[in-house]
Amino acid sequence: MKSRSSTRFFILITGIFVILFAFSAAALQTYSPIDTERECSLKLTYHSKEKYFEGMEIQIFHVADVSSDSKYTLTDTFKAYPININAITSQTEWDSAASTLTAYIIADSVSPTQKSVTDKNGIVRFTDLKTGLYLVRWTKNQTKDTIYGFEPFMIALPSLDDNAEWTYDVDCYPKPGEPDTPTNEEIEYKVVVLWDDLGFEDQRPDSVQVEVFKDGVSVGIYTVTELENWTFTWTAIDDGSVWTVVEYVTGLKYDVTVTRFGNVFTIVNYYRGTAESRKPDNTNSYYTNSNNTNSRNTGYYNSSQTIRYDSNINPLKTGTHSNSLVYLMVVSIISGIISVTLAVNGRRLNDDQ
Amino acid sequence: MMINRKYAACGLLIIAAIAASVLIITVNRKADINVSEVIQKIEDVLPPYIEGKSEMRYNTEMPMMSIDGHDYVGILEIPSKQIKLPVCSCWDEHIAKSIPCRYSGSIYSDLIIGGKNKKDNFDFLNTVDIGDTVSFVDMTGQIYNYKVNSVYHKKEFDIEGAESKLVMFTYLNDVSKYVFVTCE
């Protein structure tokens, strides 16, 4: 079993950016507007306690433009993907967005906005960047039998610094996960499709298509249905290959995230719903998607709005009703028998007369 | 004329008896769910558990896993009582007779779960002690741990005061009271 503890380490670094994003959102009303015409730069330093990661190819992708009031609009390259950037508020969601976009990038061989190789100090610099949201990913770094993992992550340019000022030249120190050593044994990979569509379950498709990639090369498309409880598995030798999956859902009803923990790929389909039934809370106006040119509904809502009740003021008190019904049934049957007896006797009397 | 009336009365009573029988069957209908089988199927595809984070989410809805036609939002565990139960995604009186169901809320904010006072369900709830550990695993493998901080009974269903991260409840037919267990 491959160690995926790199995810935990990745969380540390992405946490910083999530906080920055949160501040970016909060800046809508309290911080100075972003100069969207200004050029940005990004310096990334890849090193661990033991080593600097030299010669590692780093790719960055311009995922979304940013407005002066911190709203994101997916760029032409990414607007077709079922991701709702403006509805993301938590670290977990940013992690999911990064891994999902990476899967689509691999599947569609999307060209990076820029790419470069780390120097002997593990440093790579990107300049002349437009403001906006970027995805940073690495290509596999393998030394002898050991694989070092850096999870993809999102970063906003500009970002807020410690003084709550926009900084257009951003330094970042991604942390590596624990190195993995391939076992060269057969292991099982699993895909599970989850649904976030409470109240709209009838909108689910009969099936979804999931394409599996090994080191960026498609190895098959699987049809996943409810019959298999929306799951499927495959086995492969653990040889250090990087496996990714993407899901294809027909129509535009769902936003999708793909995350991987261990050997399990979890795909969550978020029903976009209707504007009325899943209207975002107006108090959080900076989460809305009004500036998003891909014109999708946000599909995000508060669970308390859609939870279904059976108009039950006293849930689980059905025992009382049940007892009453038993009483009613017994009385009715006994009365029925008496009535039938009386009726038959009455008819006999009439016949006799 | 008298005979016709008697026949009519007899017919009505028989119809009432049949109606009552149908209602009894309907009301007592249990969802056909094998708890251990469902748990096994869920655990087969859950990723390794990671600790759930307390973070602000705009979308607090929980992803659902569909198993044999029913949707589940997580697994509830109380180690001290050797309890491990799947939690159905939404409130349904019939399903709640078989397994616990989400009554309202979300594990990412505050969650209320209800279940019938029956085996493989919430029959243990009245025996839970303050300080017991309660875990909830969502369908993405994030585990949230809590401690029981209160156990109380009420005649009527009243969750207004139950402002806890996790609330579980059942109805005790023998004493005609609800028992609420709150966790933080």
Coordinates of C-alpha atoms in Angstrom, one line a residue:
Chain A
M1 CA 0.0 0.0 0.0
K2 CA 1.4 3.3 -1.1
S3 CA 1.8 5.9 1.6
R4 CA -0.3 9.0 0.9
S5 CA 0.8 10.9 3.9
S6 CA 2.1 13.6 1.5
T7 CA -1.5 14.8 1.6
R8 CA -1.1 15.7 5.2
F9 CA 2.0 17.7 4.5
F10 CA 0.4 19.3 1.6
I11 CA -2.4 20.5 3.8
L12 CA 0.1 22.5 5.8
I13 CA 1.2 24.6 2.8
T14 CA -2.2 24.8 1.2
G15 CA -3.6 25.9 4.5
I16 CA -1.6 29.1 4.2
F17 CA -3.1 29.8 0.8
V18 CA -6.6 29.0 1.9
I19 CA -6.2 31.6 4.6
L20 CA -4.9 34.0 2.0
F21 CA -7.9 33.2 -0.2
A22 CA -10.2 33.8 2.7
F23 CA -8.6 37.1 3.3
S24 CA -8.9 37.8 -0.4
A25 CA -12.6 37.3 -0.2
A26 CA -12.9 39.4 2.9
A27 CA -10.9 42.1 1.2
L28 CA -13.9 42.7 -1.0
Q29 CA -15.2 45.2 1.4
T30 CA -12.2 46.1 3.6
Y31 CA -9.0 45.9 1.5
S32 CA -7.8 48.0 -1.4
P33 CA -8.9 46.8 -4.8
I34 CA -6.6 44.6 -6.8
D35 CA -4.7 46.2 -9.7
T36 CA -5.6 43.6 -12.3
E37 CA -3.3 45.1 -14.9
R38 CA -0.2 44.6 -12.8
E39 CA 2.2 41.8 -13.6
C40 CA 2.9 39.2 -10.9
S41 CA 5.7 36.8 -10.2
L42 CA 5.8 33.5 -8.3
K43 CA 8.9 32.0 -6.7
L44 CA 8.6 28.4 -5.5
T45 CA 11.2 26.6 -3.3
Y46 CA 11.1 22.9 -3.2
H47 CA 13.1 21.4 -0.5
S48 CA 12.9 19.1 2.6
K49 CA 15.1 18.7 5.6
E50 CA 17.3 16.3 3.7
K51 CA 17.5 17.7 0.2
Y52 CA 16.8 20.3 -2.4
F53 CA 14.7 19.1 -5.3
E54 CA 16.8 20.0 -8.3
G55 CA 15.7 19.3 -11.8
M56 CA 12.0 18.9 -11.1
E57 CA 9.7 20.3 -13.8
I58 CA 7.0 22.6 -12.4
Q59 CA 4.0 23.6 -14.4
I60 CA 1.6 26.4 -13.6
F61 CA -1.8 26.9 -15.1
H62 CA -3.8 30.1 -15.2
V63 CA -7.1 28.8 -14.0
A64 CA -9.1 32.0 -13.3
D65 CA -8.9 35.7 -13.8
V66 CA -9.5 37.9 -10.8
S67 CA -11.5 41.1 -10.7
S68 CA -10.5 44.1 -8.6
D69 CA -13.0 43.0 -5.9
S70 CA -11.5 39.5 -5.7
K71 CA -14.1 37.6 -7.8
Y72 CA -12.8 34.8 -10.0
T73 CA -13.8 34.0 -13.5
L74 CA -12.5 30.7 -15.1
T75 CA -10.3 31.3 -18.0
D76 CA -11.2 30.0 -21.5
T77 CA -9.1 26.9 -21.0
F78 CA -10.9 25.9 -17.8
K79 CA -14.4 27.3 -18.2
A80 CA -15.7 24.0 -19.6
Y81 CA -14.8 22.1 -16.5
P82 CA -17.4 21.5 -13.8
I83 CA -15.7 23.5 -11.1
N84 CA -17.2 26.3 -9.2
I85 CA -14.2 28.4 -8.0
N86 CA -16.2 31.1 -6.3
A87 CA -18.1 28.7 -4.1
I88 CA -15.0 27.3 -2.5
T89 CA -14.4 28.5 1.0
S90 CA -12.5 25.7 2.9
Q91 CA -9.1 24.1 2.7
T92 CA -10.6 20.8 1.9
E93 CA -12.5 22.3 -1.0
W94 CA -9.3 24.0 -2.4
D95 CA -7.5 20.7 -2.1
S96 CA -10.3 18.9 -4.0
A97 CA -10.4 21.6 -6.7
A98 CA -6.6 21.3 -7.2
S99 CA -6.7 17.6 -7.5
T100 CA -9.8 17.7 -9.8
L101 CA -8.3 20.2 -12.1
T102 CA -5.1 18.3 -12.3
A103 CA -7.0 15.2 -13.3
Y104 CA -8.7 17.1 -16.2
I105 CA -5.3 18.7 -17.2
I106 CA -3.8 15.2 -17.5
A107 CA -6.9 13.8 -19.3
D108 CA -7.0 16.6 -21.8
S109 CA -3.3 17.2 -22.1
V110 CA -3.8 20.9 -21.2
S111 CA -0.7 23.0 -21.9
P112 CA 0.7 24.8 -19.0
T113 CA 0.7 28.6 -18.9
Q114 CA 4.4 28.4 -18.0
K115 CA 6.7 25.6 -17.0
S116 CA 10.3 25.6 -15.7
V117 CA 12.8 23.4 -13.9
T118 CA 14.0 23.8 -10.3
D119 CA 17.6 24.8 -9.9
K120 CA 20.2 23.3 -7.5
N121 CA 18.5 25.1 -4.6
G122 CA 15.1 23.7 -5.5
I123 CA 14.0 27.1 -6.7
V124 CA 11.9 27.9 -9.7
R125 CA 10.6 31.4 -10.8
F126 CA 7.7 32.4 -12.9
T127 CA 7.4 36.0 -14.1
D128 CA 5.2 38.2 -16.3
L129 CA 2.1 36.5 -14.9
K130 CA -1.4 38.0 -15.1
T131 CA -3.3 38.4 -11.9
G132 CA -5.6 35.5 -11.1
L133 CA -5.8 32.0 -9.7
Y134 CA -3.1 29.5 -10.6
L135 CA -2.7 25.8 -10.3
V136 CA 0.8 24.6 -9.5
R137 CA 1.7 21.0 -10.3
W138 CA 4.9 19.0 -10.5
T139 CA 5.9 16.2 -12.7
K140 CA 7.1 13.0 -11.1
N141 CA 10.5 13.2 -9.3
Q142 CA 12.1 9.9 -8.9
T143 CA 15.5 9.2 -7.5
K144 CA 16.5 5.5 -7.8
D145 CA 13.7 3.7 -6.1
T146 CA 12.2 6.6 -4.1
I147 CA 9.4 8.8 -5.3
Y148 CA 8.9 12.3 -3.8
G149 CA 5.4 13.6 -3.8
F150 CA 4.2 17.2 -4.0
E151 CA 0.5 17.6 -4.3
P152 CA -0.9 20.1 -6.8
F153 CA -2.2 23.3 -5.2
M154 CA -3.9 26.6 -6.0
I155 CA -2.4 29.9 -5.4
A156 CA -3.8 33.4 -5.9
L157 CA -1.8 36.2 -7.4
P158 CA -1.7 38.7 -5.8
S159 CA -2.0 37.3 -2.3
L160 CA -2.3 39.2 1.0
D161 CA 0.8 39.5 3.0
D162 CA 1.2 39.7 6.8
N163 CA 0.2 43.3 6.8
A164 CA -3.0 42.7 4.8
E165 CA -1.5 44.3 1.8
W166 CA -1.6 42.8 -1.7
T167 CA 1.7 41.4 -2.7
Y168 CA 2.2 40.8 -6.4
D169 CA 5.5 38.9 -6.0
V170 CA 4.7 35.8 -4.1
D171 CA 7.1 33.4 -2.4
C172 CA 6.0 29.9 -1.7
Y173 CA 7.5 26.8 0.0
P174 CA 5.6 23.7 -0.9
K175 CA 6.3 20.8 1.5
P176 CA 6.9 17.3 0.2
G177 CA 5.1 14.3 1.5
E178 CA 6.8 11.2 2.8
P179 CA 8.8 9.5 0.1
D180 CA 7.1 6.5 -1.4
T181 CA 8.8 3.3 -2.3
P182 CA 7.0 1.2 -4.9
T183 CA 6.3 -2.4 -3.6
N184 CA 6.1 -3.9 -7.1
E185 CA 3.2 -6.0 -5.8
E186 CA -0.3 -6.1 -7.1
I187 CA -2.6 -3.6 -5.4
E188 CA -6.2 -2.8 -5.8
Y189 CA -7.4 0.7 -6.8
K190 CA -11.0 1.8 -6.1
V191 CA -13.3 4.5 -7.5
V192 CA -16.4 5.5 -5.5
V193 CA -18.9 8.0 -6.9
L194 CA -20.7 10.0 -4.2
W195 CA -23.7 12.3 -4.7
D196 CA -24.5 15.6 -3.1
D197 CA -28.0 16.0 -4.4
L198 CA -30.4 15.7 -1.5
G199 CA -33.9 16.3 -2.7
F200 CA -32.8 15.9 -6.3
E201 CA -31.8 12.3 -6.3
D202 CA -34.2 11.7 -9.3
Q203 CA -31.9 13.8 -11.4
R204 CA -29.0 11.4 -11.1
P205 CA -28.0 9.8 -14.4
D206 CA -28.3 6.1 -14.9
S207 CA -24.6 5.9 -15.3
V208 CA -21.4 7.9 -15.4
Q209 CA -18.3 7.3 -17.4
V210 CA -15.0 7.3 -15.5
E211 CA -11.7 7.3 -17.5
V212 CA -8.6 6.0 -15.8
F213 CA -5.1 7.3 -16.7
K214 CA -1.7 5.7 -15.9
D215 CA 1.0 8.3 -16.1
G216 CA -1.2 10.5 -18.2
V217 CA -2.1 7.7 -20.7
S218 CA -5.7 6.5 -20.8
V219 CA -6.0 2.8 -19.9
G220 CA -9.8 2.6 -20.1
I221 CA -13.2 4.1 -19.7
Y222 CA -15.5 2.4 -17.2
T223 CA -19.3 2.8 -17.0
V224 CA -20.3 3.1 -13.4
T225 CA -24.0 2.5 -12.4
E226 CA -26.1 2.2 -9.3
L227 CA -26.1 -1.6 -9.7
E228 CA -22.5 -1.7 -8.5
N229 CA -23.3 1.0 -5.9
W230 CA -21.4 3.5 -8.0
T231 CA -18.1 1.9 -7.5
F232 CA -15.5 -0.1 -9.4
T233 CA -12.0 -1.4 -8.9
W234 CA -9.0 -2.5 -10.8
T235 CA -5.7 -4.0 -9.9
A236 CA -2.2 -3.0 -11.0
I237 CA 1.4 -3.5 -10.0
D238 CA 2.6 -0.8 -7.6
D239 CA 5.5 0.4 -9.8
G240 CA 5.4 4.0 -8.9
S241 CA 3.0 5.0 -11.8
V242 CA 0.8 7.9 -11.2
W243 CA -2.9 7.0 -11.5
T244 CA -5.6 9.6 -12.1
V245 CA -9.3 9.4 -13.0
V246 CA -11.8 11.8 -14.5
E247 CA -15.6 11.5 -14.6
Y248 CA -17.8 12.5 -17.5
V249 CA -21.4 13.3 -16.6
T250 CA -23.8 14.1 -19.3
G251 CA -25.5 17.5 -19.2
L252 CA -24.7 20.4 -17.0
K253 CA -26.4 19.4 -13.8
Y254 CA -23.4 18.6 -11.6
D255 CA -20.1 20.1 -10.4
V256 CA -17.5 17.5 -9.8
T257 CA -14.5 17.0 -7.5
V258 CA -12.1 14.1 -7.5
T259 CA -9.8 13.4 -4.6
R260 CA -7.5 10.6 -3.9
F261 CA -6.6 9.1 -0.5
G262 CA -4.6 5.9 -0.4
N263 CA -5.7 3.8 -3.3
V264 CA -9.2 5.2 -3.3
F265 CA -10.5 7.8 -5.7
T266 CA -13.5 9.6 -4.4
I267 CA -15.6 11.4 -6.9
V268 CA -18.3 13.8 -5.6
N269 CA -21.1 15.0 -7.9
Y270 CA -22.7 18.3 -6.6
Y271 CA -26.1 18.9 -8.0
R272 CA -26.3 22.5 -9.2
G273 CA -30.0 22.6 -8.6
T274 CA -32.1 25.5 -9.4
A275 CA -31.5 29.1 -8.6
E276 CA -34.4 29.2 -6.2
S277 CA -34.0 25.9 -4.4
R278 CA -30.3 26.3 -3.8
K279 CA -29.9 30.1 -3.7
P280 CA -26.8 31.1 -1.9
D281 CA -27.1 33.0 1.3
N282 CA -27.1 36.7 0.4
T283 CA -25.1 37.6 3.5
N284 CA -22.1 35.9 1.9
S285 CA -22.3 37.9 -1.3
Y286 CA -18.7 37.3 -2.2
Y287 CA -19.3 33.6 -2.6
T288 CA -21.8 34.1 -5.4
N289 CA -21.0 33.4 -8.9
S290 CA -22.6 36.4 -10.6
N291 CA -19.4 37.3 -12.4
N292 CA -18.7 33.9 -13.6
T293 CA -18.9 33.9 -17.4
N294 CA -19.6 30.2 -17.6
S295 CA -23.1 31.1 -16.2
R296 CA -23.5 28.0 -14.1
N297 CA -25.6 27.9 -11.0
T298 CA -23.6 27.7 -7.9
G299 CA -25.2 24.5 -6.6
Y300 CA -24.1 25.3 -3.0
Y301 CA -26.5 25.8 -0.2
N302 CA -27.1 25.3 3.4
S303 CA -28.2 21.8 4.3
S304 CA -30.9 23.0 6.6
Q305 CA -32.8 24.4 3.6
T306 CA -33.3 21.1 1.9
I307 CA -33.5 18.5 4.6
R308 CA -36.7 16.6 4.2
Y309 CA -39.1 16.0 6.9
D310 CA -42.3 14.0 6.9
S311 CA -44.2 16.8 8.6
N312 CA -43.5 14.9 11.8
I313 CA -43.7 17.0 14.9
N314 CA -42.9 14.0 17.1
P315 CA -40.7 11.6 15.1
L316 CA -40.5 8.0 16.1
K317 CA -43.7 8.1 18.1
T318 CA -45.4 5.7 15.7
G319 CA -45.9 3.0 18.4
T320 CA -48.8 4.9 19.8
H321 CA -50.6 5.1 16.4
S322 CA -49.8 1.5 15.8
N323 CA -51.5 0.4 19.1
S324 CA -54.6 2.4 18.3
L325 CA -54.8 0.8 14.9
V326 CA -54.5 -2.7 16.4
Y327 CA -57.4 -1.8 18.8
L328 CA -59.5 -0.5 15.9
M329 CA -58.8 -3.6 13.9
V330 CA -59.8 -6.0 16.7
V331 CA -63.0 -4.1 17.4
S332 CA -63.9 -4.0 13.8
I333 CA -63.3 -7.7 13.2
I334 CA -65.3 -8.7 16.3
S335 CA -68.1 -6.3 15.4
G336 CA -68.0 -7.6 11.8
I337 CA -68.4 -11.2 13.0
I338 CA -71.3 -10.2 15.3
S339 CA -73.0 -8.3 12.5
V340 CA -72.6 -11.2 10.1
T341 CA -74.1 -13.6 12.6
L342 CA -77.0 -11.3 13.3
A343 CA -77.6 -10.7 9.6
V344 CA -77.6 -14.4 8.8
N345 CA -79.9 -15.2 11.8
G346 CA -82.2 -12.3 10.7
R347 CA -82.4 -13.7 7.2
R348 CA -83.2 -17.2 8.5
L349 CA -86.0 -15.7 10.6
N350 CA -87.4 -13.8 7.6
D351 CA -87.2 -17.0 5.5
D352 CA -89.0 -18.9 8.3
Q353 CA -91.8 -16.3 8.4
Chain B
M1 CA -84.9 -3.5 5.0
M2 CA -83.5 -4.3 8.4
I3 CA -81.4 -7.1 6.9
N4 CA -79.9 -4.8 4.2
R5 CA -78.8 -2.4 7.0
K6 CA -77.2 -5.2 8.9
Y7 CA -75.4 -6.3 5.7
A8 CA -74.2 -2.7 5.2
A9 CA -73.0 -2.4 8.7
C10 CA -71.3 -5.7 8.5
G11 CA -69.6 -4.7 5.2
L12 CA -68.4 -1.4 6.6
L13 CA -66.9 -3.0 9.7
I14 CA -65.1 -5.6 7.5
I15 CA -63.8 -2.8 5.3
A16 CA -62.7 -0.9 8.5
A17 CA -60.9 -4.0 9.7
I18 CA -59.1 -4.4 6.3
A19 CA -58.2 -0.7 6.3
A20 CA -56.8 -0.9 9.8
S21 CA -54.7 -3.9 8.9
V22 CA -53.3 -2.2 5.9
L23 CA -52.5 0.9 8.0
I24 CA -50.8 -1.3 10.6
I25 CA -48.6 -3.0 8.0
T26 CA -47.8 0.4 6.4
V27 CA -46.9 2.1 9.7
N28 CA -44.8 -0.8 11.0
R29 CA -43.1 -1.3 7.6
K30 CA -39.4 -1.6 8.1
A31 CA -36.9 -0.9 5.5
D32 CA -35.1 -4.1 4.6
I33 CA -31.6 -3.1 5.5
N34 CA -28.9 -5.5 6.7
V35 CA -26.7 -3.2 8.9
S36 CA -23.6 -5.3 9.0
E37 CA -23.8 -5.8 5.2
V38 CA -24.2 -2.1 4.6
I39 CA -21.3 -1.3 6.9
Q40 CA -19.1 -3.8 5.1
K41 CA -19.9 -2.4 1.7
I42 CA -19.2 1.2 2.8
E43 CA -15.9 0.3 4.5
D44 CA -14.8 -1.6 1.5
V45 CA -14.7 1.6 -0.6
L46 CA -13.9 4.2 2.1
P47 CA -10.4 5.7 1.8
P48 CA -8.1 5.6 4.9
Y49 CA -9.6 7.8 7.6
I50 CA -8.1 11.2 8.0
E51 CA -9.1 13.6 10.8
G52 CA -11.9 15.9 9.8
K53 CA -11.2 19.6 10.0
S54 CA -13.4 22.2 11.6
E55 CA -13.5 24.8 8.9
M56 CA -16.0 27.1 7.5
R57 CA -17.8 25.6 4.5
Y58 CA -20.3 27.4 2.4
N59 CA -21.7 24.1 1.2
T60 CA -22.3 22.1 4.4
E61 CA -24.2 19.3 2.7
M62 CA -22.7 15.9 3.1
P63 CA -21.8 13.6 0.1
M64 CA -23.9 10.5 0.0
M65 CA -22.9 7.0 -0.9
S66 CA -25.6 4.9 -2.5
I67 CA -25.7 1.3 -1.3
D68 CA -28.5 -1.0 -2.6
G69 CA -30.9 1.8 -3.3
H70 CA -30.4 3.7 0.0
D71 CA -28.2 6.8 0.4
Y72 CA -25.9 7.1 3.4
V73 CA -24.0 10.0 4.8
G74 CA -21.7 8.3 7.2
I75 CA -20.8 5.7 9.8
L76 CA -21.5 6.4 13.5
E77 CA -19.3 4.7 16.0
I78 CA -19.4 4.5 19.8
P79 CA -16.5 2.2 20.8
S80 CA -17.5 1.9 24.4
K81 CA -20.8 0.3 23.4
Q82 CA -19.3 -1.6 20.4
I83 CA -21.7 0.3 18.2
K84 CA -21.1 0.9 14.5
L85 CA -24.0 2.0 12.4
P86 CA -24.6 3.5 9.0
V87 CA -26.5 6.8 8.9
C88 CA -29.1 7.3 6.2
S89 CA -29.0 10.6 4.3
C90 CA -32.4 12.0 5.2
W91 CA -35.2 11.6 7.6
D92 CA -37.6 8.8 6.8
E93 CA -39.8 7.2 9.5
H94 CA -39.7 3.8 7.9
I95 CA -35.9 3.7 7.4
A96 CA -35.4 5.1 10.9
K97 CA -37.0 1.9 12.2
S98 CA -34.1 0.0 10.8
I99 CA -31.1 2.3 11.0
P100 CA -30.4 5.8 12.2
C101 CA -31.2 8.7 9.9
R102 CA -30.0 12.2 9.6
Y103 CA -32.8 14.3 11.1
S104 CA -31.3 17.7 10.1
G105 CA -28.0 19.5 9.7
S106 CA -24.6 18.3 8.7
I107 CA -21.4 16.9 10.3
Y108 CA -19.7 20.0 8.9
S109 CA -21.9 22.3 11.1
D110 CA -24.2 20.6 13.6
L111 CA -25.9 17.3 13.0
I112 CA -29.0 15.7 14.5
I113 CA -29.5 11.9 14.0
G114 CA -32.5 9.9 15.1
G115 CA -33.3 6.2 15.2
K116 CA -35.7 3.8 16.6
N117 CA -35.2 2.2 20.0
K118 CA -34.4 -1.2 18.5
K119 CA -31.6 -3.6 17.9
D120 CA -29.1 -2.6 15.3
N121 CA -30.3 1.0 15.8
F122 CA -30.5 3.3 18.8
D123 CA -31.5 0.8 21.5
F124 CA -28.3 1.6 23.2
L125 CA -28.8 5.3 23.4
N126 CA -30.3 5.3 26.9
T127 CA -27.2 3.6 28.2
V128 CA -24.7 6.1 26.8
D129 CA -22.6 7.8 29.5
I130 CA -21.3 11.3 29.6
G131 CA -17.7 11.3 28.4
D132 CA -18.2 8.4 25.9
T133 CA -16.4 8.9 22.6
V134 CA -18.6 9.2 19.6
S135 CA -17.1 9.2 16.0
F136 CA -18.7 10.0 12.8
V137 CA -17.0 9.1 9.5
D138 CA -18.2 10.9 6.4
M139 CA -18.2 9.2 3.0
T140 CA -15.0 10.8 2.0
G141 CA -13.2 9.1 4.9
Q142 CA -13.0 12.2 7.2
I143 CA -13.5 11.2 10.8
Y144 CA -14.9 13.6 13.4
N145 CA -14.6 12.7 17.1
Y146 CA -16.8 13.9 19.9
K147 CA -17.4 13.3 23.6
V148 CA -20.9 12.9 25.0
N149 CA -21.6 15.9 27.2
S150 CA -25.2 15.4 28.2
V151 CA -28.0 12.8 28.2
Y152 CA -31.5 14.0 29.0
H153 CA -35.1 13.0 28.6
K154 CA -38.1 14.9 27.4
K155 CA -41.8 14.1 27.0
E156 CA -42.0 16.0 23.7
F157 CA -39.7 16.3 20.8
D158 CA -37.8 19.5 21.5
I159 CA -34.4 20.1 20.0
E160 CA -34.4 23.9 20.5
G161 CA -32.0 23.7 23.4
A162 CA -29.8 21.1 21.9
E163 CA -27.2 23.3 20.4
S164 CA -24.4 20.8 20.1
K165 CA -22.2 19.7 17.3
L166 CA -23.9 16.3 17.3
V167 CA -27.2 15.3 18.8
M168 CA -28.7 11.8 18.8
F169 CA -32.2 10.9 19.8
T170 CA -34.7 8.1 20.1
Y171 CA -38.1 7.5 21.6
L172 CA -38.5 5.2 24.5
N173 CA -42.0 3.6 24.2
D174 CA -41.9 2.1 27.7
V175 CA -41.7 5.4 29.4
S176 CA -43.1 7.5 26.6
K177 CA -40.2 9.9 26.5
Y178 CA -37.5 10.9 24.2
V179 CA -33.8 10.5 25.1
F180 CA -31.4 13.0 23.7
V181 CA -27.6 12.6 23.7
T182 CA -25.6 15.6 22.9
C183 CA -21.9 15.6 22.0
E184 CA -19.2 18.3 21.6

